Coordinates of C-alpha atoms and ligand atoms in Angstrom, one line a residue:
X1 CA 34.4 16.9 67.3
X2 CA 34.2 18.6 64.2
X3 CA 33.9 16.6 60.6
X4 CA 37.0 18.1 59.8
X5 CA 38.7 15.5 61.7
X6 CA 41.4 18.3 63.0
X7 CA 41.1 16.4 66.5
X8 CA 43.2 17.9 69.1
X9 CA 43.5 16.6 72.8
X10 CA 42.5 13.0 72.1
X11 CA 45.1 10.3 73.8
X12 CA 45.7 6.9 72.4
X13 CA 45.6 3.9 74.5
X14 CA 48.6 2.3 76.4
X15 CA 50.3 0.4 74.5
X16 CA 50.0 1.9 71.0
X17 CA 52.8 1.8 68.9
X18 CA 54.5 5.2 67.7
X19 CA 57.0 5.0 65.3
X20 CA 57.8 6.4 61.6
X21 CA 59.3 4.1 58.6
X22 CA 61.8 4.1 55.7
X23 CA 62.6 1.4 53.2
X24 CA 66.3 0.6 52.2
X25 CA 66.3 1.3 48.6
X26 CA 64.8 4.8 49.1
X27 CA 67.3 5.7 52.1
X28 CA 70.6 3.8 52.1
X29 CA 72.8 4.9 49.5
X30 CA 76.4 2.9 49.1
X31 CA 75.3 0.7 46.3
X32 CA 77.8 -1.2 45.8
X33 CA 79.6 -1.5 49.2
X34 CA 80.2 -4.4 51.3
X35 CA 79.5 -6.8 48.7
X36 CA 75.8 -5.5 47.8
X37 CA 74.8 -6.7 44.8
X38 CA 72.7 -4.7 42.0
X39 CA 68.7 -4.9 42.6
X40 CA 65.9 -4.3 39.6
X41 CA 65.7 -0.6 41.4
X42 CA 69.1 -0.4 40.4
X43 CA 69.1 -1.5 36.5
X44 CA 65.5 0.3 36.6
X45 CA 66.6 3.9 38.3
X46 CA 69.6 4.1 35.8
X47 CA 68.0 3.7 32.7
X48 CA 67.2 6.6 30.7
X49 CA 63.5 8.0 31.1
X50 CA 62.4 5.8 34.1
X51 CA 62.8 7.7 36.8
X52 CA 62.7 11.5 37.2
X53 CA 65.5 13.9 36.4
X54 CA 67.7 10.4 36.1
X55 CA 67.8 10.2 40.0
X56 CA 69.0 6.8 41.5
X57 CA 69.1 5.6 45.3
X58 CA 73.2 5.0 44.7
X59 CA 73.7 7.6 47.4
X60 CA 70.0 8.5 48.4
X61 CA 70.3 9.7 52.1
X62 CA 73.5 8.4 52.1
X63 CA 72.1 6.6 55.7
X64 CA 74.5 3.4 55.5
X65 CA 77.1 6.0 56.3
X66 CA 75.0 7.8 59.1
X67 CA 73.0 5.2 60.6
X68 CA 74.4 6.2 64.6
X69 CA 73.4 9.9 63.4
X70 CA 70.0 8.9 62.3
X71 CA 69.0 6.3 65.4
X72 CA 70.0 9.0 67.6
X73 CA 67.5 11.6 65.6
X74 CA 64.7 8.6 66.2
X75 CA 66.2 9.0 69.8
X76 CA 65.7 12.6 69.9
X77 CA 61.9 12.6 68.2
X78 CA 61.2 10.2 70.8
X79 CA 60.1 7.2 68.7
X80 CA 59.3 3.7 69.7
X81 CA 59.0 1.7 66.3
X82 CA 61.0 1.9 63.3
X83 CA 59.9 0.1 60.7
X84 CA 62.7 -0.4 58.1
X85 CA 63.4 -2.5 55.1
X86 CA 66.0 -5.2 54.5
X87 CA 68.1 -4.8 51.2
X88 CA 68.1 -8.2 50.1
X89 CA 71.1 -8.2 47.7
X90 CA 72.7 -6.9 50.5
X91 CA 72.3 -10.1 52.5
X92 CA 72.6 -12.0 49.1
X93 CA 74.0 -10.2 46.2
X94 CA 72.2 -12.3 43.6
X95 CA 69.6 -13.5 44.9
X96 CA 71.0 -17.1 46.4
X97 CA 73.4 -18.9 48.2
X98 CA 75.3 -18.4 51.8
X99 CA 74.4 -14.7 53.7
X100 CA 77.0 -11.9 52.9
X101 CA 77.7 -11.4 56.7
X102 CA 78.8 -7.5 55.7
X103 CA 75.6 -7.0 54.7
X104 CA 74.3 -8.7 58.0
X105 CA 76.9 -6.8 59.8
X106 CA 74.8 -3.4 58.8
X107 CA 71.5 -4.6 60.0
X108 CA 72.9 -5.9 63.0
X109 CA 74.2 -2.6 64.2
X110 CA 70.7 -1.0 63.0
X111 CA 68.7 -3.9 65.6
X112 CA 71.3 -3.2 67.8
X113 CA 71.0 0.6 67.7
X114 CA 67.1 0.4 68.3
X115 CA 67.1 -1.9 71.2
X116 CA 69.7 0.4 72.8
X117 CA 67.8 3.3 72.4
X118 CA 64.5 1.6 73.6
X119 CA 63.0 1.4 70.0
X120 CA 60.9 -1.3 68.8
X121 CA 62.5 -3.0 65.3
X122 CA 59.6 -3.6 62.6
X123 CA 61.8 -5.2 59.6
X124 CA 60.1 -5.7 56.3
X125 CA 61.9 -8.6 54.3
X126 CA 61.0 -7.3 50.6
X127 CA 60.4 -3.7 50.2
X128 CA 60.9 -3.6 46.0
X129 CA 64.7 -4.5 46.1
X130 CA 64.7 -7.7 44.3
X131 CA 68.4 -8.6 43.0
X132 CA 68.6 -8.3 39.6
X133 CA 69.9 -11.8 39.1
X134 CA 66.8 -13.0 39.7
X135 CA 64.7 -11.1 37.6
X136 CA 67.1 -12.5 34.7
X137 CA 65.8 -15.7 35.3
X138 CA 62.5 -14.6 35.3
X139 CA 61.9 -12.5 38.6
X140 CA 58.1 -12.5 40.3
X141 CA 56.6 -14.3 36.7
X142 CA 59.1 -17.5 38.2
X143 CA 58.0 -19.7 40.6
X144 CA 61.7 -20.2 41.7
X145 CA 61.8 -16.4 43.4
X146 CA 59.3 -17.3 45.9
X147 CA 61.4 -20.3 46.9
X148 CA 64.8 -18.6 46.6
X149 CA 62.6 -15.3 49.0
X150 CA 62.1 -18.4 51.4
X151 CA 65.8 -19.1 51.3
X152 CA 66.6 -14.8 52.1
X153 CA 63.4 -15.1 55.3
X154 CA 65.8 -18.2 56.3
X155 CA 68.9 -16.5 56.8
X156 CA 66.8 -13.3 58.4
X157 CA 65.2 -15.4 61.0
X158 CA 68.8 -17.0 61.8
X159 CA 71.2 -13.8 61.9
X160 CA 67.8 -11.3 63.7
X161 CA 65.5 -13.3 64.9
X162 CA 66.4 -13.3 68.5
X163 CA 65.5 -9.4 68.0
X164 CA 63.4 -8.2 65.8
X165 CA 59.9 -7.5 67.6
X166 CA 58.1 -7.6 64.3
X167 CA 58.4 -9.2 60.8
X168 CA 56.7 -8.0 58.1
X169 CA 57.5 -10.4 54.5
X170 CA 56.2 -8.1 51.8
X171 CA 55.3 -4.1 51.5
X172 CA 52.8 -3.5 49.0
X173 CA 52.6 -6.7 46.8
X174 CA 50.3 -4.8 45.1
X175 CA 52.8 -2.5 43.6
X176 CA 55.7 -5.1 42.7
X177 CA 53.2 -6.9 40.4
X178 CA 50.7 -4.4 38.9
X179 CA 53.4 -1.5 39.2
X180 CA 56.3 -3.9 38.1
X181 CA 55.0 -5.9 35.4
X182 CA 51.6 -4.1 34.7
X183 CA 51.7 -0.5 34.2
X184 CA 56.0 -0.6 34.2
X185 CA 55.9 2.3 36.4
X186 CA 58.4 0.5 38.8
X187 CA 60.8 -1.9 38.4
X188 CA 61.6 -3.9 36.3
X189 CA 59.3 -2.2 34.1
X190 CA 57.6 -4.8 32.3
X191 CA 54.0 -4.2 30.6
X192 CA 52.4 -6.8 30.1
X193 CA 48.8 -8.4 32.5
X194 CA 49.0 -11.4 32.4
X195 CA 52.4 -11.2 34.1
X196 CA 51.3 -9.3 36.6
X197 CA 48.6 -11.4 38.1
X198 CA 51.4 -14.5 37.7
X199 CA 53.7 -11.6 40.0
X200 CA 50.6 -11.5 42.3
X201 CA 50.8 -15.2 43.1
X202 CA 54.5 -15.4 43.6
X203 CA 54.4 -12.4 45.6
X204 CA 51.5 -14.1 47.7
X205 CA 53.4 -18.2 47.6
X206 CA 56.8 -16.0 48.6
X207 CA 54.5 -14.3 51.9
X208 CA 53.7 -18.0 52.9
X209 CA 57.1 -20.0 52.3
X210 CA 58.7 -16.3 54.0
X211 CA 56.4 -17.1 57.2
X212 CA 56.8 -20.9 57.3
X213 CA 61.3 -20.4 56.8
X214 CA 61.0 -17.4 59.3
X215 CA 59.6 -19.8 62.0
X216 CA 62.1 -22.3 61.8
X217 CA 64.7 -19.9 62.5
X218 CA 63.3 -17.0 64.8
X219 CA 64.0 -17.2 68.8
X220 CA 62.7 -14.2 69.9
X221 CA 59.6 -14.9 72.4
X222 CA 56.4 -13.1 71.5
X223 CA 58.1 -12.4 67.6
X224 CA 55.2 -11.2 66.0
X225 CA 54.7 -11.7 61.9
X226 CA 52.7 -9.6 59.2
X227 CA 52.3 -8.3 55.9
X228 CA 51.9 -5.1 54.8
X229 CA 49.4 -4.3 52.5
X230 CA 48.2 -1.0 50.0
X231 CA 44.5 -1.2 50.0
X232 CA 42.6 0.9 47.5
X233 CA 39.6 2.8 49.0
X234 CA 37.1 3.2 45.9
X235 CA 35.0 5.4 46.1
X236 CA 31.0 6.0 44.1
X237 CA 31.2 8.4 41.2
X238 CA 28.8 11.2 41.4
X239 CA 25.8 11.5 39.0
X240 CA 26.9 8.1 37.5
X241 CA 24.3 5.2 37.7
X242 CA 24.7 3.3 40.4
X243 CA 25.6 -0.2 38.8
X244 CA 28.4 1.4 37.0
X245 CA 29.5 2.4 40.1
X246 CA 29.3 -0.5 41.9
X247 CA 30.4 -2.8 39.6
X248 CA 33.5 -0.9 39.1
X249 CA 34.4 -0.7 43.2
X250 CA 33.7 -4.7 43.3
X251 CA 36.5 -4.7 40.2
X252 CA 38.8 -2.2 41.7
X253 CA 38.7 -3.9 45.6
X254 CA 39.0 -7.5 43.5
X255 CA 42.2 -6.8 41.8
X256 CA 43.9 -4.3 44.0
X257 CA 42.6 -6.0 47.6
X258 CA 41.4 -9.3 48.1
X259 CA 44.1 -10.5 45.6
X260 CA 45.9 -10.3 48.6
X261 CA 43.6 -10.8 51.2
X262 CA 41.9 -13.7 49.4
X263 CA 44.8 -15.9 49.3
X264 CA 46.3 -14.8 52.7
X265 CA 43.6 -14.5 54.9
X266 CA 41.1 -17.0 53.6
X267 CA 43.1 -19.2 51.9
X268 CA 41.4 -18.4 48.5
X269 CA 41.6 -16.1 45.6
X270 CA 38.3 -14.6 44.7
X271 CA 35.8 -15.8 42.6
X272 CA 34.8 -12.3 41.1
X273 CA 38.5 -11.8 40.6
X274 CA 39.2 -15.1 38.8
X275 CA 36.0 -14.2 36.3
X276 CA 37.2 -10.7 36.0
X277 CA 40.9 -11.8 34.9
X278 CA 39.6 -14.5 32.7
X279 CA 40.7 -13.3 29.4
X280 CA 43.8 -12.6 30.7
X281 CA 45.1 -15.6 32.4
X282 CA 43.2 -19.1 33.5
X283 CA 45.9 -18.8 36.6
X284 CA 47.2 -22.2 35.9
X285 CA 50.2 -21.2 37.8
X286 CA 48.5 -21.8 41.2
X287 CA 49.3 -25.3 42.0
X288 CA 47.9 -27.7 44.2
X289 CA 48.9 -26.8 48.1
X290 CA 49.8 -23.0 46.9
X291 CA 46.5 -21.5 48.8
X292 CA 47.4 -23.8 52.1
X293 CA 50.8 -22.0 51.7
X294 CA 50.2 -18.7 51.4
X295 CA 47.3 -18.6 54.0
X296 CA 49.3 -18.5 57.1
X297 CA 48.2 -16.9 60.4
X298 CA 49.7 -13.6 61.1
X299 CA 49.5 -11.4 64.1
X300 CA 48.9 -8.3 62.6
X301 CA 47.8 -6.7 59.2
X302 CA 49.8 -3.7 58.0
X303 CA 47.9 -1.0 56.3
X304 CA 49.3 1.4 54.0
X305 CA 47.1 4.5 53.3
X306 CA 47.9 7.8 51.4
X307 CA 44.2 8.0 49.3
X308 CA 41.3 6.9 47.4
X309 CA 40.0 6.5 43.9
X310 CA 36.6 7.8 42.2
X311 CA 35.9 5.3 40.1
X312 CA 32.9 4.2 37.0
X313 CA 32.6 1.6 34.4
X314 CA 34.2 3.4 31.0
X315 CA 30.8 4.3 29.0
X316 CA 33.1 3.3 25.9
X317 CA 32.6 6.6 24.1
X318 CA 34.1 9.6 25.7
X319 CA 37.8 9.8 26.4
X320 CA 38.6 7.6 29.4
X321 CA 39.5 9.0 32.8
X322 CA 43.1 7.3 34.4
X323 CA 43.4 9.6 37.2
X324 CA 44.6 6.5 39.5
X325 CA 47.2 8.6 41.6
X326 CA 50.0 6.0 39.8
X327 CA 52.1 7.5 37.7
X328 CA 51.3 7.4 34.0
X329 CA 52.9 4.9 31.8
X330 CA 53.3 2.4 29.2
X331 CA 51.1 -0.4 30.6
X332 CA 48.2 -0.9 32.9
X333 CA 48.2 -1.4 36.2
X334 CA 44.2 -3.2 35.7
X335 CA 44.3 -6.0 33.6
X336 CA 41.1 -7.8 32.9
X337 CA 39.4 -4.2 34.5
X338 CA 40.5 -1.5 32.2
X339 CA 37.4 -0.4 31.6
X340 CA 37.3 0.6 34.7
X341 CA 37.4 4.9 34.9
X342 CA 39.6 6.8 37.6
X343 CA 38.1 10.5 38.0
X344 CA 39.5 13.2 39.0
X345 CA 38.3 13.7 42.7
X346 CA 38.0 16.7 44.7
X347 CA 41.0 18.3 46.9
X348 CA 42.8 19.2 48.4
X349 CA 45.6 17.5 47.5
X350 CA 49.5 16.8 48.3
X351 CA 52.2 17.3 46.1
X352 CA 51.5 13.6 44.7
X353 CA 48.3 15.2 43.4
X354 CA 46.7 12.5 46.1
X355 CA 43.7 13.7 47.4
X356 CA 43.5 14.3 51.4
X357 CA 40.6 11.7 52.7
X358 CA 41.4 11.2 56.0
X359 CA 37.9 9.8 57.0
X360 CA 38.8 6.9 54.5
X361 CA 41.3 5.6 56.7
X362 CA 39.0 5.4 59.1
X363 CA 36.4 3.6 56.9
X364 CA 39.0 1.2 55.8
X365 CA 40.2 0.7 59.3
X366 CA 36.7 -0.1 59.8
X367 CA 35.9 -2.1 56.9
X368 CA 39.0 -4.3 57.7
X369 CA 38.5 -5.1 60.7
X370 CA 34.6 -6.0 59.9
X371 CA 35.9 -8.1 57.2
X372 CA 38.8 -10.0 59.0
X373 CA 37.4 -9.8 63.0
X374 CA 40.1 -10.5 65.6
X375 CA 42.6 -9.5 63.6
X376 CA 45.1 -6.8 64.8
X377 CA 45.6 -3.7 62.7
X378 CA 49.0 -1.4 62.2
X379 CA 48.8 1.6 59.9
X380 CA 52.3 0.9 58.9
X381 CA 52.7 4.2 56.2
X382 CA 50.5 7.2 56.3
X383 CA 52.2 10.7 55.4
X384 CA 52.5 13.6 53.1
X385 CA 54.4 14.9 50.3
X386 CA 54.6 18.9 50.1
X387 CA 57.0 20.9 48.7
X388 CA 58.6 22.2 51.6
X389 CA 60.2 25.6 52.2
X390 CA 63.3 26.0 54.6
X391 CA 62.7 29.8 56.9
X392 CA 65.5 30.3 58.3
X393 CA 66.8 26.7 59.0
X394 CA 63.4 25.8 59.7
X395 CA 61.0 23.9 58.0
X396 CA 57.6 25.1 58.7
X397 CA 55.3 22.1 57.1
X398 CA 51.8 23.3 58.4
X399 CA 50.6 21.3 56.1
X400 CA 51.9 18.1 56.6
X401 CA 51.1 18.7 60.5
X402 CA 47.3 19.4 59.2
X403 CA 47.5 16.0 57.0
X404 CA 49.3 14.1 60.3
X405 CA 46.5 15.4 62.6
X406 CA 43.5 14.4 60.6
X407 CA 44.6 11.0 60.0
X408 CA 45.9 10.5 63.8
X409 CA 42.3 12.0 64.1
X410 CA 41.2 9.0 61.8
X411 CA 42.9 6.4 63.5
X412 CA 42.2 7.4 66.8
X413 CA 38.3 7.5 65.8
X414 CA 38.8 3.8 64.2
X415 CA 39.7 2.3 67.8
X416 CA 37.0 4.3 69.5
X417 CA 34.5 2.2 67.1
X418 CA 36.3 -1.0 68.5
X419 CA 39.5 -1.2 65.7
X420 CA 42.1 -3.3 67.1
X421 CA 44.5 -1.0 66.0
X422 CA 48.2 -1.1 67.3
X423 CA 50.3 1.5 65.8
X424 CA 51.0 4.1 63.3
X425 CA 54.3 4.0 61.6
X426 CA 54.8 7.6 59.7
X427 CA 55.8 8.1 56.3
X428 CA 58.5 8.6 56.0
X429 CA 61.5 9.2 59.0
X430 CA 63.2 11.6 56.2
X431 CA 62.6 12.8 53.0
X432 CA 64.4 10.1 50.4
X433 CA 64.2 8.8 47.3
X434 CA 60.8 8.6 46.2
X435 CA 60.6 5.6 43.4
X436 CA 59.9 7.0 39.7
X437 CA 59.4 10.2 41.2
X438 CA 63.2 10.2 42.7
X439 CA 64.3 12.9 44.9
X440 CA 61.2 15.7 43.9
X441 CA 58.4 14.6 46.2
X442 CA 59.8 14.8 49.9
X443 CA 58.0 12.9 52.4
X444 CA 59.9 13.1 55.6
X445 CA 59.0 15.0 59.1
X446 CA 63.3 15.1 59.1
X447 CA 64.5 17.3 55.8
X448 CA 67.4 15.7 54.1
X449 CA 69.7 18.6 51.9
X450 CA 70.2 16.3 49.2
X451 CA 73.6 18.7 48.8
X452 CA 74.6 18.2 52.1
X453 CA 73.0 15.7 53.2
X454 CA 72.5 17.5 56.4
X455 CA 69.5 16.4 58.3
X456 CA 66.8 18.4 60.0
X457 CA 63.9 18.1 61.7
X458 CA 60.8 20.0 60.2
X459 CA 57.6 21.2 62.4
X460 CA 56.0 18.2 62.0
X461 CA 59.0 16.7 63.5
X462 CA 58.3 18.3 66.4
X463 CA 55.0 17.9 66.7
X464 CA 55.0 14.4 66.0
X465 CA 57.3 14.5 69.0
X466 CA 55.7 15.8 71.3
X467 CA 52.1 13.3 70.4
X468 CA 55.0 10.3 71.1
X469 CA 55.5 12.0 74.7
X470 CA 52.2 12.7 75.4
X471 CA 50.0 10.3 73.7
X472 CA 47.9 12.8 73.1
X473 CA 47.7 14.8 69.5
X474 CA 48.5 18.2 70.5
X475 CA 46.4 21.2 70.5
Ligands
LIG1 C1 54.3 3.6 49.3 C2 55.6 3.0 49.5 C3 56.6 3.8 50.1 C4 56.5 5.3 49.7 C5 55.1 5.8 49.9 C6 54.9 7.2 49.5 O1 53.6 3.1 48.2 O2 55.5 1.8 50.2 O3 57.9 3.3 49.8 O4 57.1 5.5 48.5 O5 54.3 5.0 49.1

């Protein structure tokens, strides 16, 4: 096969899990109906200068409204997972108290919908949508929101349990702390480290007490539980001595990686990453018990992969590098590591300005499963942003079908070198709401007209489609 990784006629094992994913904040729309409450994307989205153009997920896809429209598009492409998110103001409007059984009602005809249509429900519990009454009592710096997230996993288990195939309690914990409270490119917004590393542990106590609640109140035989994490791939810098180098990957896989891993799969944070942090925080907020907690087995791993960093330790004199792939703001999204350089790294790239590496997703596939043996893997988000162009009424995204088959490529070459791997969820179903960047970057194989709202299915669509039905990635 050529290094390219454009593989063509290579079939994936029985058994291996196509599907494509969404998150509720980015697709859903009707904000305020049936007794939702307002989440921090919410306050965060309309405030002035946070997110682009002033664009806010009140209607986004408007898919609360469409949901028999859209599960019969999943129908149509073929898939057999969806991985969605659960709104939790939806199920409690602020953040406590009884489930608002409108909001269940929603998700119940979503389940339903799947299993009808012979698709596999993946839910993810927290996907950014905290409601905002909690963050006014502190959000992911309290203690109290992993207990209260415990509470929401509760009520989940009880009103889906006896359907959903797959749980998954957190997307990208990385982001809701060092994104959130770090660099305040997402919501809330807050800028400051030290409350991002106390996010981190929340976010890690609220995976644990999520799983432990969950159990009590899941039927379903053969339920299976994960978490779904963002791993940074860092990468050597060129012509730069090799202890910078190395000593800024070890930083960079510390704070962004085994923050997570640490604490969930090995029931302890990091040395290196407690030194690192040390001027930042003494992490007195871990209490006795917390790493018992938090490190509770799960089934599978979810792993989120878009692209990787360059990075160098900051030589303290010329202007420092930040190319990260976050978007810029007011904080940092490294504390204890900012000297820690980001280059610019060689294309090409998406519309994100991400660079295409699709043989790091195979290294990290790799890497992951040398590091954690025995332990299932899902990519559960790989896709592309471009800036489509409709031809009349069609959407011919070569390139996104070029960045699909070189990571499909990717994966499939992972499980040839013994990956457990299970599935690949693509980002994203449809194009939607896309955080700080709102609705300018579109991710989706389906084109939403944002006008409209009209929905349809691009080339990739259809290639994707026809992968599903043969297993096989297509000539
Ligand atoms: C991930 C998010 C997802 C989407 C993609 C592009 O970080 O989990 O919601 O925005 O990036």
């Amino acid at each position: 096969m050529d290094d390219d990784y454009r593989g063509s006629g290579l079939t994936f094992p029985d058994g291996f899990l196509f599907g494509s994913a969404t998150a509720s904040y980015q697709i859903e729309g009707a904000a305020t109906e049936d007794g939702r409450g307002p989440s921090i994307w919410d306050m965060f989205s309309h405030t002035p200068g946070r997110v682009v153009h002033g664009h806010t997920g009140d209607i986004a896809c408007d898919h609360y409204h469409r949901l028999d429209e859209d599960l019969d598009l999943m129908q149509q492409l073929g898939l057999q997972s969806y991985r969605f998110s659960i709104a939790w103001p939806r199920i409690q409007a602020a953040g406590t108290g009884p489930a608002n059984e409108r909001g269940l009602a929603f998700y119940n005809r979503l389940v339903d919908g799947l299993l009808e249509r012979g698709i596999r429900p993946i839910a993810t519990m927290y996907h950014w949508d905290l409601p905002q009454a909690l963050e006014d009592e502190g959000g992911w710096t309290s203690r109290d929101t992993a207990y209260r997230f415990a509470d929401y996993a509760h009520h989940l288990g009880e009103a889906l349990g006896d359907r959903i195939a797959m749980w998954t309690t957190l997307n990208e914990p990385w982001c809701s702390s060092f994104l959130g409270y770090g660099s305040g490119a997402h919501a809330p917004g807050r800028t400051d480290g030290r409350e991002a590393l106390t996010a981190v542990h929340h976010l890690n106590l609220a995976h644990g007490l999520g799983l432990q609640a969950l159990r009590t109140s899941v039927t379903r035989p053969g339920t299976e539980y994960s978490a779904t994490l963002n791993f940074h791939v860092p990468r050597p810098a060129p012509d730069t001595a090799d202890e910078s180098t190395a000593e800024a990957m070890r930083r960079i896989d510390a704070l962004a990686n085994r923050s997570f891993t640490g604490p969930m799969l090995r029931g302890a944070y990091p040395e290196d990453l407690l030194a690192d942090t040390a001027a930042v925080t003494d992490w007195g907020f871990v209490r006795d018990g917390d790493l018992a907690t938090i490190h509770q087995p799960i089934d599978v791993l979810g792993v989120n992969y878009y692209s990787t960093v360059t990075v160098r330790m900051w030589d303290g004199v010329s202007e420092r590098v930040r190319a990260d792939g976050h978007a810029a703001s007011a904080g940092s999204a490294w504390p204890g590591s900012d000297e820690v350089e980001f280059l610019q790294q060689p294309g090409p790239y998406t519309a994100m300005g991400w660079n295409i590496a699709p043989e790091a997703l195979e290294q990290l596939l790799v890497s992951l499963h040398e590091q954690f043996p025995g332990l299932p893997l899902m990519v559960t988000e790989n896709g592309a942003a471009f800036d489509d162009r409709v031809v009349d009424g069609r959407v011919p995204d070569t390139d996104r079908i070029d960045f699909l088959r070189r990571h499909f490529t990717a994966a499939h070459r992972a499980i040839e070198r013994g990956v457990d791997l299970r599935g690949f969820q693509v980002w994203s179903l449809m194009d939607n709401f896309e955080w700080s960047y709102g609705y300018t970057k579109r991710f989706g194989i389906v084109r939403v007209d944002y006008d409209t709202l009209e929905r349809t299915p691009k080339d990739s669509a259809h290639w994707y489609a026809e992968l599903i039905r043969t297993r096989t990635i297509p000539a």
